[in-house]
Structure formats: structure tokens, C-alpha cells
Amino acid sequence: DGGITQSPKYLFRKEGQNVTLSCEQNLNHDAMYWYRQDPGQGLRLIYYSQIVNDFQKGDIAEGYSVSREKKESFPLTVTSAQKNPTAFYLCASSIGPLHRGSYEQYFGPGTRLTVT
Amino acid sequence: GQNIDQPTEMTATEGAIVQINCTYQTSGFNGLFWYQQHAGEAPTFLSYNVLDGLEEKGRFSSFLSRSKGYSYLLLKELQMKDSASYLCAVLGLGGFKTIFGAGTRLFVKA
């Protein structure tokens, strides 16, 4: 069964601690994305990666970091510099824009992070 | 600037038809998505419009007018399970960055 997995589903951390959210896909997709969703708001792009070993900042990258060492994996680290980290984090992947017409993003189940 | 507007909430009756509107102003446009998101879950893909016109897919249809920066999602024969948020999203030029609207929460009542 192909898909995207995110773990854990719920995560609790103390303020000042870094935390890493995992995202793995076995869809053989080139592109991967991290979004943040706050109540009553749309998804906001944190980082995206077009291919392995390459990634770009999205609209709200401050306080976050990523790596893309493997095609299947795109972990997101929420650092202590992120001022308001409590949110629902969604990872997504797509075949990639080089494959014309295949722009649909497939989303993982999300991780709800609470920082106190 | 980039802006996507859609109503915050809508209520409709089971079996009825509902139209969810979306207007957008973006610096680049490749196409427009509609996603469905149930509470606490991931969004799931409904449609992707590139050209003007109506595209029908079962009970769901999506319309696009690029010249007007306007789209709508039409849901027919509403079912209780259609209660969810519906996200309008624009794919920018280059095909990577997608900008999402805040979503429309649809409540279907019996």
C-alpha cells in the first residue's frame, strides 16, 4: 500500500526544546512539502523539496529546518526559535512538476504538536 | 499580494445542492485545486482545473474562470458525510508552490 506516513500523531514538548517530525513516502514522488495549519486558517507552506538534497523555504520558514537526504524522507525540525510552534503539521508529496499534469499533492495524516 | 477568498462557513440540507465559491488574486497561476478535509484529518484531492469551464466528477463539479479569478465547487445530492472543510488552492507558475485559502466549513443537516 503506497502512501505517506507521519509520526507521531500527537506530540508534546516543553518550550525551548527542538523537536523533529518525521515524514516518509513510498510513492516514489520527487517533490515533498511541509505545511502548518492553525485553527480557522488555511495551510501555510513551511519548506518544500523538489528533489533529493535540495529544498527551498516556503512562506513561514523561520524557526524551522529540514533535510532531504533520501527521496522517501523529509523530516522537519521545529526549533526553539519558532515563536508559536503549537499547530497541526502536514507533510505532502507530489510526483513533481516535471511530470506534466501530475500536480496533485498527497497528504500524510498529520502531526499535532503542542508546546507548553 | 496573493489572496484567496472563500466563505468561512455554509450550511445545507441533506439531498440538496450547494455551491462553494472561491476568488483569487495571485502573482502566477498554473491551476486551481479543491481539497476536502474532515476535522483532524489530512486534505484529500477533489479536483484540479487548468482551463476555463466546468469539470464534473460524480456528485462533485468544479468550475474555473481565469479571467475573473473565480472558481466554484458544486456538490450535488448532499450526504451527511460531506460535512467537512473545502479548501480552494492555487498552484503557482513553476508547479511547486500551492497557496491555500482558509477553507469553507460545510455543515450538512438532516
Short mmCIF file of C-alpha atoms in Angstrom, two decimals:
data_model
loop_
_atom_site.label_atom_id
_atom_site.label_comp_id
_atom_site.label_asym_id
_atom_site.label_seq_id
_atom_site.Cartn_x
_atom_site.Cartn_y
_atom_site.Cartn_z
CA ASP A 1 0.00 0.00 0.00
CA GLY A 2 1.57 3.26 -1.13
CA GLY A 3 1.22 6.39 0.90
CA ILE A 4 2.69 8.96 3.25
CA THR A 5 3.27 8.32 6.91
CA GLN A 6 3.83 10.85 9.63
CA SER A 7 4.69 10.03 13.18
CA PRO A 8 3.74 10.53 15.86
CA LYS A 9 0.11 11.66 15.52
CA TYR A 10 0.32 13.69 18.74
CA LEU A 11 3.48 15.21 20.17
CA PHE A 12 4.01 17.20 23.34
CA ARG A 13 7.13 19.21 24.09
CA LYS A 14 8.34 21.76 26.58
CA GLU A 15 9.19 25.24 25.40
CA GLY A 16 12.85 25.59 24.48
CA GLN A 17 13.23 22.07 23.11
CA ASN A 18 13.81 21.23 19.48
CA VAL A 19 11.55 18.52 18.06
CA THR A 20 11.71 16.58 14.79
CA LEU A 21 8.61 15.44 12.93
CA SER A 22 9.04 12.53 10.56
CA CYS A 23 7.57 12.17 7.08
CA GLU A 24 8.09 9.12 4.89
CA GLN A 25 6.59 8.32 1.48
CA ASN A 26 6.78 5.21 -0.66
CA LEU A 27 5.06 6.75 -3.69
CA ASN A 28 8.36 7.39 -5.48
CA HIS A 29 7.48 11.08 -5.59
CA ASP A 30 10.17 13.66 -6.31
CA ALA A 31 8.56 16.61 -4.53
CA MET A 32 7.76 16.85 -0.83
CA TYR A 33 6.25 19.63 1.27
CA TRP A 34 5.66 20.70 4.85
CA TYR A 35 2.63 22.77 5.81
CA ARG A 36 1.37 24.19 9.02
CA GLN A 37 -2.36 24.58 9.77
CA ASP A 38 -3.76 26.70 12.57
CA PRO A 39 -7.43 26.73 13.60
CA GLY A 40 -9.57 28.59 11.09
CA GLN A 41 -6.67 29.14 8.73
CA GLY A 42 -5.51 27.60 5.51
CA LEU A 43 -2.37 25.58 5.05
CA ARG A 44 0.81 27.64 5.06
CA LEU A 45 3.93 26.36 3.33
CA ILE A 46 6.99 25.95 5.54
CA TYR A 47 9.51 24.22 3.26
CA TYR A 48 9.43 22.24 0.06
CA SER A 49 11.85 19.98 -1.77
CA GLN A 50 11.87 19.35 -5.50
CA ILE A 51 14.48 16.60 -5.49
CA VAL A 52 16.85 14.83 -3.13
CA ASN A 53 19.47 17.05 -1.49
CA ASP A 54 17.60 20.20 -2.42
CA PHE A 55 14.98 22.21 -0.52
CA GLN A 56 13.52 25.71 -0.57
CA LYS A 57 11.99 27.97 2.05
CA GLY A 58 8.26 28.48 1.91
CA ASP A 59 6.30 31.40 3.29
CA ILE A 60 6.92 30.74 7.01
CA ALA A 61 10.32 29.01 7.25
CA GLU A 62 11.65 30.96 10.24
CA GLY A 63 12.25 28.69 13.23
CA TYR A 64 12.12 25.52 11.15
CA SER A 65 14.71 23.37 9.38
CA VAL A 66 14.53 20.38 7.04
CA SER A 67 16.73 17.85 5.28
CA ARG A 68 16.22 15.72 2.19
CA GLU A 69 18.95 13.11 2.20
CA LYS A 70 16.72 10.38 0.84
CA LYS A 71 13.91 10.53 -1.71
CA GLU A 72 11.49 8.86 0.70
CA SER A 73 12.14 11.03 3.73
CA PHE A 74 11.67 14.74 4.52
CA PRO A 75 11.92 15.36 8.29
CA LEU A 76 11.01 18.74 9.77
CA THR A 77 12.70 20.13 12.87
CA VAL A 78 10.82 22.70 14.90
CA THR A 79 13.47 24.67 16.73
CA SER A 80 13.23 26.67 19.91
CA ALA A 81 13.42 29.78 17.73
CA GLN A 82 9.89 29.18 16.43
CA LYS A 83 7.80 31.57 18.48
CA ASN A 84 4.45 29.82 18.24
CA PRO A 85 5.06 26.17 17.39
CA THR A 86 1.78 24.66 18.58
CA ALA A 87 -0.07 23.65 15.40
CA PHE A 88 -1.15 20.82 13.12
CA TYR A 89 1.70 19.89 10.77
CA LEU A 90 1.01 18.24 7.44
CA CYS A 91 3.50 16.63 5.10
CA ALA A 92 2.66 16.12 1.44
CA SER A 93 4.24 14.79 -1.71
CA SER A 94 3.64 15.01 -5.43
CA ILE A 95 5.16 13.38 -8.47
CA GLY A 96 6.78 16.69 -9.32
CA PRO A 97 6.15 19.39 -11.91
CA LEU A 98 8.48 17.75 -14.41
CA HIS A 99 5.70 15.20 -14.87
CA ARG A 100 3.20 17.34 -16.68
CA GLY A 101 -0.35 17.28 -15.39
CA SER A 102 0.51 15.48 -12.15
CA TYR A 103 0.36 18.30 -9.67
CA GLU A 104 -1.92 16.70 -7.11
CA GLN A 105 -0.48 16.60 -3.61
CA TYR A 106 -0.96 13.56 -1.40
CA PHE A 107 -1.05 14.34 2.30
CA GLY A 108 0.04 12.38 5.33
CA PRO A 109 -2.27 12.07 8.37
CA GLY A 110 -0.56 14.97 10.15
CA THR A 111 1.14 15.52 13.50
CA ARG A 112 -0.49 17.68 16.13
CA LEU A 113 2.30 19.37 18.09
CA THR A 114 1.64 21.01 21.43
CA VAL A 115 4.37 23.03 23.08
CA THR A 116 3.87 24.23 26.65
CA GLY B 1 -0.06 40.34 -3.00
CA GLN B 2 -1.60 36.91 -3.05
CA ASN B 3 -5.07 36.33 -1.75
CA ILE B 4 -7.63 33.54 -1.85
CA ASP B 5 -11.10 34.21 -0.51
CA GLN B 6 -13.83 31.74 0.27
CA PRO B 7 -16.75 31.85 2.71
CA THR B 8 -15.95 30.75 6.24
CA GLU B 9 -18.99 28.55 6.79
CA MET B 10 -22.02 27.25 4.90
CA THR B 11 -24.96 25.12 5.93
CA ALA B 12 -27.06 22.98 3.60
CA THR B 13 -29.66 20.24 3.83
CA GLU B 14 -29.12 16.57 3.05
CA GLY B 15 -30.06 15.83 -0.57
CA ALA B 16 -29.69 19.45 -1.66
CA ILE B 17 -27.10 21.19 -3.88
CA VAL B 18 -24.51 23.61 -2.53
CA GLN B 19 -22.05 25.87 -4.35
CA ILE B 20 -18.85 26.98 -2.62
CA ASN B 21 -17.22 29.99 -4.22
CA CYS B 22 -13.56 30.95 -4.34
CA THR B 23 -11.95 34.11 -5.68
CA TYR B 24 -8.23 34.52 -6.03
CA GLN B 25 -5.56 37.07 -6.79
CA THR B 26 -2.14 35.53 -7.22
CA SER B 27 1.09 36.59 -8.86
CA GLY B 28 1.17 33.45 -11.01
CA PHE B 29 -1.37 30.82 -11.96
CA ASN B 30 -0.91 27.26 -13.13
CA GLY B 31 -4.18 25.75 -11.97
CA LEU B 32 -6.69 25.59 -9.14
CA PHE B 33 -7.30 22.74 -6.71
CA TRP B 34 -10.20 21.81 -4.49
CA TYR B 35 -9.47 19.58 -1.49
CA GLN B 36 -11.80 18.12 1.13
CA GLN B 37 -10.65 17.99 4.74
CA HIS B 38 -12.55 16.30 7.55
CA ALA B 39 -11.84 17.61 11.03
CA GLY B 40 -8.45 16.48 12.34
CA GLU B 41 -7.60 14.67 9.13
CA ALA B 42 -5.46 15.29 6.07
CA PRO B 43 -6.87 17.02 2.99
CA THR B 44 -7.88 14.76 0.13
CA PHE B 45 -7.85 15.77 -3.53
CA LEU B 46 -11.15 16.54 -5.24
CA SER B 47 -10.33 18.38 -8.46
CA TYR B 48 -7.77 20.35 -10.44
CA ASN B 49 -8.84 22.91 -13.06
CA VAL B 50 -6.43 24.42 -15.55
CA LEU B 51 -8.75 25.58 -18.32
CA ASP B 52 -11.93 27.65 -18.08
CA GLY B 53 -15.13 25.73 -17.76
CA LEU B 54 -16.89 23.10 -15.74
CA GLU B 55 -15.46 19.71 -14.90
CA GLU B 56 -17.79 17.09 -13.50
CA LYS B 57 -16.77 14.15 -11.40
CA GLY B 58 -19.68 12.22 -9.93
CA ARG B 59 -21.56 14.31 -7.35
CA PHE B 60 -18.82 16.97 -7.38
CA SER B 61 -18.18 19.54 -10.12
CA SER B 62 -15.65 22.34 -10.26
CA PHE B 63 -15.75 25.49 -12.37
CA LEU B 64 -12.97 27.91 -13.29
CA SER B 65 -12.89 31.35 -14.87
CA ARG B 66 -9.30 32.50 -15.17
CA SER B 67 -10.20 35.94 -16.49
CA LYS B 68 -12.37 36.59 -13.43
CA GLY B 69 -10.11 34.87 -10.89
CA TYR B 70 -13.08 32.79 -9.83
CA SER B 71 -13.89 29.17 -9.15
CA TYR B 72 -16.66 27.24 -7.51
CA LEU B 73 -17.18 23.72 -6.22
CA LEU B 74 -20.65 22.29 -6.70
CA LEU B 75 -21.80 19.42 -4.52
CA LYS B 76 -24.99 17.62 -5.52
CA GLU B 77 -27.19 15.18 -3.60
CA LEU B 78 -25.56 16.19 -0.35
CA GLN B 79 -24.87 13.49 2.20
CA MET B 80 -24.09 13.83 5.89
CA LYS B 81 -20.55 12.61 5.22
CA ASP B 82 -19.97 15.69 3.05
CA SER B 83 -19.77 17.76 6.23
CA ALA B 84 -16.14 18.89 6.08
CA SER B 85 -13.93 21.82 5.18
CA TYR B 86 -13.36 22.51 1.50
CA LEU B 87 -10.06 24.12 0.60
CA CYS B 88 -9.51 26.18 -2.53
CA ALA B 89 -5.84 26.32 -3.55
CA VAL B 90 -3.91 27.92 -6.41
CA LEU B 91 -0.83 26.33 -7.92
CA GLY B 92 1.69 28.98 -8.92
CA LEU B 93 3.83 29.15 -12.01
CA GLY B 94 6.57 26.54 -11.96
CA GLY B 95 4.23 23.99 -10.49
CA PHE B 96 5.63 23.84 -6.98
CA LYS B 97 4.12 26.37 -4.64
CA THR B 98 0.47 25.95 -3.81
CA ILE B 99 -1.34 28.71 -1.94
CA PHE B 100 -4.33 27.61 0.12
CA GLY B 101 -7.40 29.54 1.13
CA ALA B 102 -8.63 29.31 4.72
CA GLY B 103 -11.29 26.79 3.76
CA THR B 104 -15.08 26.71 3.89
CA ARG B 105 -16.65 24.62 6.65
CA LEU B 106 -19.75 22.94 5.27
CA PHE B 107 -22.38 21.63 7.66
CA VAL B 108 -24.92 19.22 6.19
CA LYS B 109 -28.09 18.89 8.27
CA ALA B 110 -30.81 16.27 8.07
#
